[in-house]
Amino acid sequence: MEEYIGGLWDKLITRVAYQGYPEARVELAQMKNIAATFFRALGGDPGLNLQSGSASTHGARRRWLERIAGIGEKVELTWADDSTLHLPPYIDYFPERELNRELYLWLLALVAHDVQPAAPYLQRNQAATLALLNAFPSLQERYARLVQASLLRRTDPSQLKKHEAQNELLIRQALQNPGSVHAELIKTSPKEFAFTPVILWLQSANKSNAVSNKAASKTTPEQAQGSAAQNDTEQRKRMAERTDMPDNPSPFMLLFRAESLFSWAEYVKVNRPLDEDDNPDAQRAANDFDALSVANDGKSTASRVRFDLDLPAEADDDLLLADGILYPEWHYKKQQLIDKHACIQMLLARDAEPQSLPAHLRPTAKRLRRQFQSLAPERQRLRSQMSGDDIDIDACVRFNAERCGANSATNHHRLAVASPGLYLDNRQQSRDMACLLLADLSMSTDTWVNNQARVIDVIRDSLYLLCEALAATRDRFALYGFSSVRRDNVRFHLLKGFDEPYGDQIRGRLAEIKPGFYTRMGAAIRHASAILQQQKNARRLLFILTDGKPNDLDQYEGRYGIEDTRVAIHAARQMGLIPFCVTIDEKAEDYLPHLFGAKGYIVVKDATELPQLLPPLYAQLTNEH
C-alpha cells in the first residue's frame, strides 16, 4: 500500500511541477522528413544525419516544486558532431504547437549558420543568429516571435540573486539584440555564469563533442559485427569522453563516505564474453549521465578476440585472379583524394561446381522468364525508311497523291524537293543495355531475417532470379560481390563476367557465395565503375545491393566511409554510368539520400521480398532510362 501511494504521489507531483505543455508537443519523428530537406536547403552540411541527442545537466536554479519532484535538472538542447545533428526528441516548451514546430525549424537553420562553433557560448550563438538573419531577413519576424515567447518562460531577473540576475539580463540582451553582448563581458566560469538554458540556442561546444582525441592512439574504434541495430528504444546518441582507468579497479567500497553516496560512477567492461550478459539497467544508467566516459584498460583482450577476422589460408581461400589493383580514396577531413590507397583483389570461387537452379525458385523463375521475354530485342518491320529491303507501297501512294493535289507553285516546289521515306526495312531492335550488379557480401549478411533464411540466402536467391530474368531479355550483364579487411584487402569476387554466358557454371558460383568481412564500398564502386566503363553500350547501369552503410576496421567508418562512397558514386556518374542502390537497411534513409540522391535508391523493408522485387525493379529502371 505504501508503495502504491508513493507511486501516485510521484505521478501527481511530477505532473504539477512539469514546466512543459504535453498537449502542444511536437516530436522529432514528425519533423524528420521536412527537417532534413529544410536543413540542406538553408545551406546545412548534407552529410549530417538527424538524430535525438542526450539531455545534459544545466546547473541553474530550479523552482521548489521541481526540486521536490526531482525533475528539471537536465534539458534537451541541440548539438552537433562530425556526422550527426542532435535535436531534442520532442519540444513542448511553448503552449502553442505552431511555435514548437517553428522552434525546430529555427534550430535547424541556426546549425546551418553556425559560423563560430569553437567560440564561447554567448559569442557563438549571437554570431550564428546574426549570420542566419542576415542571410534570410524574412526570418526576422519568426525570430522575434520566438524570442518574445521564450522570454515569457524565463525567470524574472528580479526574483534572482545578484550574479544570477546579471547573467539573465545578459542573456535577454543577447536574445533581443544579437551581437550586442561582447566577449569581454562574458564570464566563463560555470559557477559564476549559471543560467537557465536558452532553448533557442545551440549547446556549448565543449559539451557537444563526441569521443575526444585524448588517448586515441591507444586503441582503435570497435566495429559492430552484424547489421543488427543496438537495442536503444529512444534511438539516442550519447555524448562521450575518453578518460583514464581508476587506480583502484576493485568493485568494493573500501572507504565509505556518506556525503559521496549520490556521486558515484561505475566502470563497466563493454567487451563481455557473451552477448547475453547485458546489464538490464544499462539503458537507464546511460540516461542518468551527461556524458559516457570511455576508458582503455591497456589490455589486448579485444584485439585478440577480434583478430581482424583473419583471412583464410591460401589453400582454403578463393582463387586469386588479380592483385594490387590500386584506387584512390577520399579523405573528407583533408578534403583530398589519397592516391593509390585501397587495393583490390580479384577472386573466383575455388570449389564452385556447376549446378541447376534450386527447386524452390523454379516456378518463380519460369514466370519471370515469360514476363521478361517481352523486353528481348526482336526484328521489326520499319516503314517510311530512306532505304531498305522493299518498297513501301503505302508511302509511295501517299506521296504521289500529295504531289498531284498540290495547287500552288510553292507547295509543288516544297513537295518536289522533299525526300520522303519510301522503303520498308527489317531491323533488329536492340536495348543496348549493360548492367553490373555489385552485391555486398560483408559479415552482416550472416544475420537471420527469419527462422528459415539469413540475409546471404536472400541475396543469393535474388541473384538467381535476376539472372534468370536478364537472360530472357538478352541484356549484357555481370555480377560481382565484395567485402574487405582494411584498405589492403578489398576482396572483389567474380560471379559472372560480361562475356560469360549464364548457365550452370554461374549458378554454381552463386551457390558458393558466403558472408565475408567488412564493407569498403568506395573502393568496390570505383573498381566496378572501371569495369562497366569499358563496355560500349549506350546505357550502363551500376546496380548496388547492400544491407548496411560503409565501414571497415581502420578509419573507414562513419562520415569518412560515407563521404568516400559519395565521391565514388559522383565519379561513376561523371563516367556516364547510372548508379542505383537497393538496400534492406532500416536506417538507410539517414545516409542514402546524401549518397545517391532522392531517386537513386530504394529501401526494401522486408528482406524476404527482395527476390521478388529485384527483377521488376530492374525492368522499371531500364525502361525509364
mmCIF file of N, CA and C in Angstrom, residues 192-247:
data_model
loop_
_atom_site.group_PDB
_atom_site.id
_atom_site.type_symbol
_atom_site.label_atom_id
_atom_site.label_comp_id
_atom_site.label_asym_id
_atom_site.label_seq_id
_atom_site.Cartn_x
_atom_site.Cartn_y
_atom_site.Cartn_z
ATOM 1 N N GLU A 192 30.029 31.042 -11.860
ATOM 2 C CA GLU A 192 29.693 32.454 -11.887
ATOM 3 C C GLU A 192 28.692 32.795 -12.984
ATOM 4 N N PHE A 193 28.528 31.884 -13.918
ATOM 5 C CA PHE A 193 27.701 32.193 -15.075
ATOM 6 C C PHE A 193 26.595 31.148 -15.257
ATOM 7 N N ALA A 194 26.061 30.645 -14.157
ATOM 8 C CA ALA A 194 24.957 29.693 -14.225
ATOM 9 C C ALA A 194 23.692 30.427 -14.643
ATOM 10 N N PHE A 195 22.954 29.858 -15.585
ATOM 11 C CA PHE A 195 21.727 30.483 -16.051
ATOM 12 C C PHE A 195 20.812 29.413 -16.611
ATOM 13 N N THR A 196 19.564 29.764 -16.677
ATOM 14 C CA THR A 196 18.590 28.847 -17.260
ATOM 15 C C THR A 196 18.908 28.650 -18.733
ATOM 16 N N PRO A 197 18.950 27.402 -19.228
ATOM 17 C CA PRO A 197 19.329 27.160 -20.620
ATOM 18 C C PRO A 197 18.451 27.921 -21.611
ATOM 19 N N VAL A 198 19.062 28.332 -22.697
ATOM 20 C CA VAL A 198 18.350 29.061 -23.754
ATOM 21 C C VAL A 198 17.943 28.052 -24.817
ATOM 22 N N ILE A 199 16.660 27.811 -24.923
ATOM 23 C CA ILE A 199 16.166 26.780 -25.829
ATOM 24 C C ILE A 199 16.369 27.173 -27.291
ATOM 25 N N LEU A 200 16.540 28.487 -27.563
ATOM 26 C CA LEU A 200 16.716 28.957 -28.944
ATOM 27 C C LEU A 200 18.158 28.849 -29.414
ATOM 28 N N TRP A 201 19.061 28.438 -28.546
ATOM 29 C CA TRP A 201 20.480 28.412 -28.885
ATOM 30 C C TRP A 201 21.019 26.989 -28.933
ATOM 31 N N LEU A 202 22.231 26.886 -29.481
ATOM 32 C CA LEU A 202 22.921 25.608 -29.552
ATOM 33 C C LEU A 202 23.671 25.357 -28.256
ATOM 34 N N GLN A 203 23.846 24.101 -27.949
ATOM 35 C CA GLN A 203 24.552 23.751 -26.729
ATOM 36 C C GLN A 203 26.018 24.147 -26.835
ATOM 37 N N SER A 204 26.618 24.394 -25.699
ATOM 38 C CA SER A 204 28.008 24.815 -25.660
ATOM 39 C C SER A 204 28.900 23.819 -26.362
ATOM 40 N N ALA A 205 29.898 24.335 -27.095
ATOM 41 C CA ALA A 205 30.761 23.474 -27.904
ATOM 42 C C ALA A 205 31.524 22.479 -27.065
ATOM 43 N N ASN A 206 31.918 22.849 -25.849
ATOM 44 C CA ASN A 206 32.719 21.935 -25.042
ATOM 45 C C ASN A 206 31.899 20.798 -24.461
ATOM 46 N N LYS A 207 30.552 20.861 -24.618
ATOM 47 C CA LYS A 207 29.713 19.766 -24.150
ATOM 48 C C LYS A 207 29.195 18.911 -25.295
ATOM 49 N N SER A 208 29.330 19.374 -26.507
ATOM 50 C CA SER A 208 28.740 18.669 -27.632
ATOM 51 C C SER A 208 29.714 17.795 -28.371
ATOM 52 N N ASN A 209 30.960 17.723 -27.903
ATOM 53 C CA ASN A 209 31.928 16.905 -28.599
ATOM 54 C C ASN A 209 31.652 15.441 -28.359
ATOM 55 N N ALA A 210 31.890 14.641 -29.375
ATOM 56 C CA ALA A 210 31.819 13.206 -29.206
ATOM 57 C C ALA A 210 33.116 12.762 -28.559
ATOM 58 N N VAL A 211 33.469 11.491 -28.689
ATOM 59 C CA VAL A 211 34.671 10.975 -28.040
ATOM 60 C C VAL A 211 35.868 11.818 -28.444
ATOM 61 N N SER A 212 36.575 12.343 -27.467
ATOM 62 C CA SER A 212 37.679 13.247 -27.754
ATOM 63 C C SER A 212 38.888 12.480 -28.248
ATOM 64 N N ASN A 213 39.907 13.235 -28.629
ATOM 65 C CA ASN A 213 41.116 12.615 -29.156
ATOM 66 C C ASN A 213 42.076 12.175 -28.070
ATOM 67 N N LYS A 214 41.725 12.426 -26.813
ATOM 68 C CA LYS A 214 42.618 12.044 -25.727
ATOM 69 C C LYS A 214 42.807 10.542 -25.709
ATOM 70 N N ALA A 215 44.053 10.120 -25.703
ATOM 71 C CA ALA A 215 44.412 8.691 -25.668
ATOM 72 C C ALA A 215 43.891 7.951 -26.882
ATOM 73 N N ALA A 216 43.649 8.660 -27.966
ATOM 74 C CA ALA A 216 43.100 7.993 -29.142
ATOM 75 C C ALA A 216 44.082 7.013 -29.746
ATOM 76 N N SER A 217 45.368 7.216 -29.529
ATOM 77 C CA SER A 217 46.361 6.334 -30.120
ATOM 78 C C SER A 217 46.460 4.995 -29.416
ATOM 79 N N LYS A 218 45.801 4.852 -28.262
ATOM 80 C CA LYS A 218 45.923 3.619 -27.512
ATOM 81 C C LYS A 218 45.018 2.519 -28.040
ATOM 82 N N THR A 219 43.999 2.882 -28.772
ATOM 83 C CA THR A 219 43.057 1.869 -29.224
ATOM 84 C C THR A 219 42.424 2.331 -30.516
ATOM 85 N N THR A 220 41.785 1.419 -31.205
ATOM 86 C CA THR A 220 41.059 1.747 -32.433
ATOM 87 C C THR A 220 39.584 1.537 -32.190
ATOM 88 N N PRO A 221 38.704 2.257 -32.886
ATOM 89 C CA PRO A 221 37.272 2.117 -32.652
ATOM 90 C C PRO A 221 36.813 0.694 -32.947
ATOM 91 N N GLU A 222 35.957 0.196 -32.073
ATOM 92 C CA GLU A 222 35.406 -1.135 -32.288
ATOM 93 C C GLU A 222 34.295 -1.035 -33.319
ATOM 94 N N GLN A 223 34.235 -2.013 -34.199
ATOM 95 C CA GLN A 223 33.211 -2.045 -35.216
ATOM 96 C C GLN A 223 32.123 -3.015 -34.811
ATOM 97 N N ALA A 224 30.888 -2.640 -35.089
ATOM 98 C CA ALA A 224 29.782 -3.541 -34.781
ATOM 99 C C ALA A 224 29.784 -4.692 -35.773
ATOM 100 N N GLN A 225 29.741 -5.910 -35.270
ATOM 101 C CA GLN A 225 29.735 -7.080 -36.131
ATOM 102 C C GLN A 225 28.284 -7.478 -36.362
ATOM 103 N N GLY A 226 27.857 -7.414 -37.615
ATOM 104 C CA GLY A 226 26.468 -7.693 -37.938
ATOM 105 C C GLY A 226 25.719 -6.400 -38.157
ATOM 106 N N SER A 227 24.535 -6.520 -38.760
ATOM 107 C CA SER A 227 23.762 -5.333 -39.102
ATOM 108 C C SER A 227 22.660 -5.037 -38.114
ATOM 109 N N ALA A 228 22.572 -5.830 -37.025
ATOM 110 C CA ALA A 228 21.518 -5.603 -36.050
ATOM 111 C C ALA A 228 21.735 -4.273 -35.350
ATOM 112 N N ALA A 229 20.687 -3.497 -35.233
ATOM 113 C CA ALA A 229 20.775 -2.200 -34.557
ATOM 114 C C ALA A 229 20.870 -2.411 -33.065
ATOM 115 N N GLN A 230 21.451 -1.423 -32.393
ATOM 116 C CA GLN A 230 21.557 -1.509 -30.960
ATOM 117 C C GLN A 230 20.175 -1.379 -30.355
ATOM 118 N N ASN A 231 20.003 -2.056 -29.214
ATOM 119 C CA ASN A 231 18.708 -2.096 -28.561
ATOM 120 C C ASN A 231 18.511 -0.829 -27.737
ATOM 121 N N ASP A 232 18.285 0.268 -28.410
ATOM 122 C CA ASP A 232 18.068 1.546 -27.767
ATOM 123 C C ASP A 232 16.724 2.068 -28.235
ATOM 124 N N THR A 233 15.731 1.958 -27.371
ATOM 125 C CA THR A 233 14.388 2.293 -27.796
ATOM 126 C C THR A 233 14.239 3.771 -28.108
ATOM 127 N N GLU A 234 15.058 4.622 -27.499
ATOM 128 C CA GLU A 234 14.962 6.043 -27.758
ATOM 129 C C GLU A 234 15.803 6.466 -28.950
ATOM 130 N N GLN A 235 16.643 5.587 -29.491
ATOM 131 C CA GLN A 235 17.471 5.899 -30.654
ATOM 132 C C GLN A 235 18.260 7.184 -30.448
ATOM 133 N N ARG A 236 18.921 7.289 -29.283
ATOM 134 C CA ARG A 236 19.722 8.464 -28.975
ATOM 135 C C ARG A 236 21.195 8.160 -29.180
ATOM 136 N N LYS A 237 21.952 9.217 -29.413
ATOM 137 C CA LYS A 237 23.395 9.096 -29.409
ATOM 138 C C LYS A 237 23.931 9.816 -28.192
ATOM 139 N N ARG A 238 24.778 9.135 -27.446
ATOM 140 C CA ARG A 238 25.267 9.688 -26.187
ATOM 141 C C ARG A 238 26.522 10.523 -26.407
ATOM 142 N N MET A 239 26.647 11.595 -25.637
ATOM 143 C CA MET A 239 27.901 12.329 -25.601
ATOM 144 C C MET A 239 28.917 11.506 -24.815
ATOM 145 N N ALA A 240 30.159 11.557 -25.234
ATOM 146 C CA ALA A 240 31.172 10.701 -24.623
ATOM 147 C C ALA A 240 32.487 11.441 -24.524
ATOM 148 N N GLU A 241 33.347 10.921 -23.655
ATOM 149 C CA GLU A 241 34.690 11.459 -23.499
ATOM 150 C C GLU A 241 35.615 10.324 -23.102
ATOM 151 N N ARG A 242 36.885 10.450 -23.473
ATOM 152 C CA ARG A 242 37.855 9.448 -23.061
ATOM 153 C C ARG A 242 38.467 9.857 -21.723
ATOM 154 N N THR A 243 38.709 8.877 -20.870
ATOM 155 C CA THR A 243 39.296 9.130 -19.568
ATOM 156 C C THR A 243 40.234 7.989 -19.230
ATOM 157 N N ASP A 244 40.900 8.105 -18.090
ATOM 158 C CA ASP A 244 41.828 7.069 -17.648
ATOM 159 C C ASP A 244 41.121 6.091 -16.723
ATOM 160 N N MET A 245 41.630 4.862 -16.703
ATOM 161 C CA MET A 245 41.091 3.872 -15.788
ATOM 162 C C MET A 245 41.393 4.283 -14.350
ATOM 163 N N PRO A 246 40.499 3.962 -13.394
ATOM 164 C CA PRO A 246 40.768 4.304 -12.000
ATOM 165 C C PRO A 246 41.957 3.526 -11.470
ATOM 166 N N ASP A 247 42.627 4.128 -10.504
ATOM 167 C CA ASP A 247 43.800 3.473 -9.923
ATOM 168 C C ASP A 247 43.431 2.195 -9.191
#
